[in-house]
XYZ file of C-alpha atoms in Angstrom:
294
model
C -9.774 36.507 -42.296
C -13.439 36.266 -41.922
C -15.344 38.167 -44.348
C -18.275 40.163 -43.158
C -21.618 39.402 -43.710
C -23.307 41.563 -46.477
C -27.405 42.584 -46.374
C -28.265 43.790 -49.397
C -31.534 45.420 -50.160
C -33.124 46.045 -53.663
C -32.124 43.423 -55.905
C -33.916 44.931 -59.048
C -31.616 45.483 -62.552
C -28.690 46.803 -61.253
C -28.271 45.264 -57.175
C -29.093 41.517 -58.442
C -26.063 41.351 -60.250
C -24.339 43.359 -57.750
C -25.307 41.116 -55.103
C -24.212 37.937 -57.011
C -20.652 38.899 -58.000
C -20.571 39.533 -53.952
C -21.306 35.784 -52.788
C -19.184 35.184 -56.012
C -16.630 36.635 -53.866
C -17.395 34.464 -50.828
C -19.267 37.227 -49.104
C -21.935 35.547 -46.852
C -25.041 37.391 -48.604
C -28.744 38.121 -47.500
C -30.557 39.710 -50.039
C -34.367 41.431 -49.634
C -36.153 43.304 -52.576
C -40.006 44.543 -51.901
C -40.506 42.048 -54.973
C -40.228 39.187 -53.304
C -39.625 36.982 -56.925
C -36.402 39.418 -57.926
C -34.285 38.212 -55.369
C -35.303 34.290 -55.347
C -32.518 33.696 -58.146
C -30.004 34.662 -55.682
C -30.203 31.512 -54.385
C -28.731 30.115 -56.777
C -25.611 31.597 -55.917
C -25.555 31.175 -52.257
C -27.629 34.267 -51.252
C -29.892 33.915 -48.181
C -33.020 35.557 -49.096
C -34.609 37.156 -46.740
C -38.554 37.546 -45.787
C -38.442 41.490 -44.611
C -35.426 44.108 -44.530
C -35.134 43.717 -40.789
C -34.347 39.958 -41.479
C -32.333 40.509 -43.676
C -29.847 42.984 -41.486
C -30.253 41.457 -38.236
C -27.194 39.306 -38.480
C -24.977 42.381 -40.590
C -22.113 43.850 -41.012
C -22.772 45.658 -44.106
C -25.949 46.955 -45.467
C -25.904 47.823 -49.112
C -28.761 49.800 -50.382
C -29.858 49.663 -53.815
C -33.197 51.663 -54.233
C -34.937 53.960 -56.550
C -34.257 57.555 -55.026
C -34.122 58.868 -51.422
C -37.317 58.952 -49.944
C -36.939 55.189 -50.210
C -33.993 55.002 -48.603
C -35.046 57.039 -46.020
C -38.568 55.243 -45.857
C -36.435 51.825 -45.727
C -34.006 53.074 -42.742
C -35.631 54.275 -40.468
C -39.961 54.601 -41.060
C -39.706 50.667 -41.485
C -37.559 49.991 -38.811
C -34.130 49.065 -40.962
C -31.960 51.163 -39.062
C -33.342 50.139 -35.904
C -32.885 46.337 -36.653
C -28.931 47.041 -37.260
C -26.788 46.654 -34.542
C -24.097 49.425 -33.523
C -20.912 49.370 -35.425
C -22.458 47.991 -38.780
C -22.165 50.189 -41.286
C -24.600 51.269 -44.249
C -23.681 51.719 -47.957
C -25.981 53.681 -50.018
C -25.603 52.624 -53.540
C -28.474 54.172 -54.659
C -28.613 57.641 -56.401
C -29.892 60.082 -54.189
C -29.762 64.092 -53.533
C -26.349 65.112 -51.762
C -28.385 66.738 -48.834
C -30.370 63.406 -48.215
C -27.076 61.428 -47.799
C -25.496 63.917 -45.509
C -28.833 63.421 -43.391
C -29.055 59.917 -42.897
C -24.986 59.657 -42.208
C -26.256 61.852 -39.657
C -29.082 60.542 -38.419
C -27.484 56.996 -38.418
C -24.252 57.954 -36.628
C -26.385 59.174 -33.621
C -27.726 55.341 -33.602
C -23.809 54.369 -33.696
C -24.329 53.644 -37.227
C -21.489 54.424 -40.004
C -22.943 55.415 -43.338
C -21.084 55.639 -46.875
C -23.101 57.091 -49.916
C -21.590 55.341 -52.834
C -23.220 55.665 -56.015
C -22.245 53.986 -58.780
C -22.143 53.992 -62.905
C -21.317 51.386 -65.308
C -24.788 50.118 -65.643
C -26.286 46.532 -66.041
C -23.319 45.553 -68.221
C -20.939 46.637 -65.174
C -22.809 45.101 -62.766
C -22.738 41.759 -64.284
C -18.718 42.566 -65.262
C -18.143 44.034 -61.198
C -16.324 46.899 -63.515
C -18.380 49.547 -61.789
C -17.363 53.100 -61.041
C -18.045 53.422 -57.563
C -18.538 57.262 -55.809
C -17.764 56.926 -52.331
C -18.547 59.764 -49.943
C -17.613 59.720 -45.757
C -15.204 59.342 -43.825
C -11.986 57.710 -45.144
C -11.665 55.421 -42.155
C -14.779 53.886 -42.567
C -14.515 53.234 -46.371
C -11.634 51.910 -45.776
C -13.500 49.109 -43.776
C -16.101 48.290 -46.222
C -13.463 48.811 -49.298
C -13.285 44.546 -50.085
C -17.019 44.901 -50.245
C -17.046 47.735 -52.162
C -14.177 46.250 -54.525
C -16.537 42.661 -55.425
C -18.473 44.966 -57.185
C -15.842 47.514 -59.069
C -13.576 50.382 -58.603
C -14.127 52.493 -55.289
C -12.828 55.957 -55.205
C -13.305 58.330 -52.005
C -14.256 61.452 -53.520
C -15.013 63.220 -50.468
C -16.819 63.909 -47.109
C -20.509 62.707 -46.885
C -23.009 63.654 -50.002
C -19.513 63.708 -52.041
C -20.457 60.415 -53.529
C -23.898 61.629 -54.362
C -22.196 64.687 -55.951
C -20.137 63.251 -57.960
C -22.623 60.876 -59.616
C -24.869 63.758 -60.822
C -21.653 65.112 -62.290
C -21.499 61.504 -64.265
C -25.219 61.986 -64.888
C -24.808 65.224 -66.392
C -22.128 64.017 -68.510
C -23.887 61.388 -69.386
C -27.143 63.124 -70.530
C -25.442 65.722 -72.352
C -23.550 63.012 -74.343
C -26.507 60.786 -75.006
C -28.118 63.440 -76.283
C -25.396 64.787 -78.957
C -24.744 60.516 -79.603
C -28.746 60.587 -81.328
C -28.077 63.962 -83.191
C -25.110 62.131 -84.398
C -26.526 59.102 -85.641
C -29.192 60.230 -86.772
C -26.962 62.656 -89.066
C -25.395 60.087 -90.395
C -28.003 57.609 -91.384
C -30.220 60.398 -92.840
C -27.166 61.811 -94.729
C -26.401 58.151 -96.555
C -23.776 57.125 -94.490
C -23.481 53.625 -92.455
C -23.690 54.541 -88.332
C -22.000 50.929 -87.220
C -18.572 52.067 -89.412
C -18.818 55.370 -88.120
C -18.849 54.543 -84.973
C -15.624 52.039 -85.436
C -14.189 55.264 -87.458
C -14.261 57.124 -84.524
C -12.792 54.668 -81.777
C -10.005 55.504 -79.962
C -10.489 59.266 -81.182
C -11.390 62.523 -79.133
C -15.112 61.432 -79.850
C -14.911 58.495 -78.522
C -17.065 56.759 -75.605
C -18.919 53.894 -73.719
C -21.838 56.203 -74.595
C -20.530 56.247 -78.282
C -20.276 52.990 -78.718
C -22.843 51.095 -76.000
C -25.882 53.458 -76.949
C -24.764 54.687 -80.672
C -26.141 50.900 -81.447
C -28.695 50.927 -79.116
C -30.042 53.601 -81.372
C -29.715 52.196 -84.698
C -30.794 49.074 -84.045
C -33.649 50.186 -81.620
C -32.776 48.214 -78.945
C -34.031 50.141 -75.998
C -34.438 47.721 -73.400
C -33.536 49.670 -70.236
C -30.273 49.080 -68.349
C -30.466 52.469 -66.959
C -34.317 53.353 -67.151
C -34.942 57.272 -68.311
C -36.819 58.414 -65.369
C -33.710 57.365 -63.359
C -32.187 59.871 -65.262
C -34.673 62.423 -65.330
C -34.775 62.035 -61.547
C -30.483 62.457 -61.392
C -30.732 65.343 -64.135
C -33.608 67.302 -61.627
C -31.383 66.232 -58.862
C -27.887 67.389 -60.389
C -29.767 70.999 -61.275
C -31.006 71.316 -57.833
C -27.882 71.111 -56.100
C -26.516 73.696 -59.329
C -28.982 75.922 -57.803
C -27.416 75.729 -54.306
C -24.207 76.279 -55.703
C -25.496 79.596 -57.294
C -24.950 78.157 -60.858
C -26.682 77.399 -64.057
C -25.993 74.386 -66.003
C -27.504 75.230 -69.431
C -26.362 71.854 -71.137
C -27.643 69.883 -68.424
C -30.982 72.365 -68.187
C -31.687 71.475 -72.048
C -31.355 67.230 -71.353
C -33.437 67.917 -68.269
C -36.211 69.802 -71.022
C -36.159 66.540 -73.102
C -35.807 63.938 -70.913
C -38.925 65.446 -69.434
C -41.138 65.449 -73.020
C -39.359 61.871 -73.675
C -40.666 60.170 -70.035
C -43.857 62.636 -69.637
C -44.972 63.658 -73.305
C -43.800 60.122 -75.090
C -44.160 57.613 -72.656
C -40.967 56.738 -72.525
C -40.329 56.040 -68.938
C -39.202 52.736 -69.023
C -36.915 53.388 -72.016
C -33.575 52.848 -71.687
C -31.908 56.369 -71.619
C -30.419 55.755 -75.071
C -34.175 56.436 -75.812
C -33.870 59.582 -76.453
C -33.149 59.209 -79.704
C -37.220 58.096 -80.141
C -37.639 62.160 -78.804
C -35.489 62.964 -81.082
C -36.903 61.198 -84.164
C -40.234 62.478 -83.364
C -39.069 66.247 -82.677
C -37.705 65.714 -86.217
C -40.895 64.330 -87.719
C -39.322 61.088 -88.352
C -41.600 57.580 -87.024
C -39.629 55.170 -84.813
């Protein structure tokens, strides 16, 4: 069976390894990135690099977008003419983290043009992107999701979580869990270190127990070794928390722990220049809060 031609728009920290994995799986891939030099290394995997986004999608069956926010996706699809350049029957798979309302709006506008839409944000960070083990939360029509499932499966583990917008809602739930967990892991690592324990040994001791998590093992290590090279940038974590709280407000809900982490990440990003630090860098905000130098 001929594999569908995939256009991949947005080859940053996450997008580049995702596009590479599609090519490794045998899909013909054409990539585009606003900063063209970030797409060039993909040529080594057999990926064609397009000069413009409209060139990239001209012959595509599936168009994957991996951008920073909903406004960027909207601008690319509609203001820059990507949707107009796509053929009828093609499918947009938006793997960016956007608001559920934005995903539903994009789906409706694309449907009017004869183009399918799946909102399929991911979790797993750069390690998951590189290992093709991302958690993929797909929202949209079940039949359409099935048509793009092989594409999604080349990048991770896709699960349909509901209609249009549900994928983004699942991602916001994920990001609320991640934010709160990062916050308490930072407190635990600082408590262990200042109390005279060995953070690495404590993480090993907790492995497999109720308190264990990927955040504890991966980000706990980042915190105690001082490695805040971004896998997931703090400014994006803040964006997702704000979007989660907006969705909660629309449901008439108050989420106190998520609200606390919004305030902390806002302080880290805006007052402590942490925008481009990994989101485990909230540990640095905790150090500053306690009057402890980096």
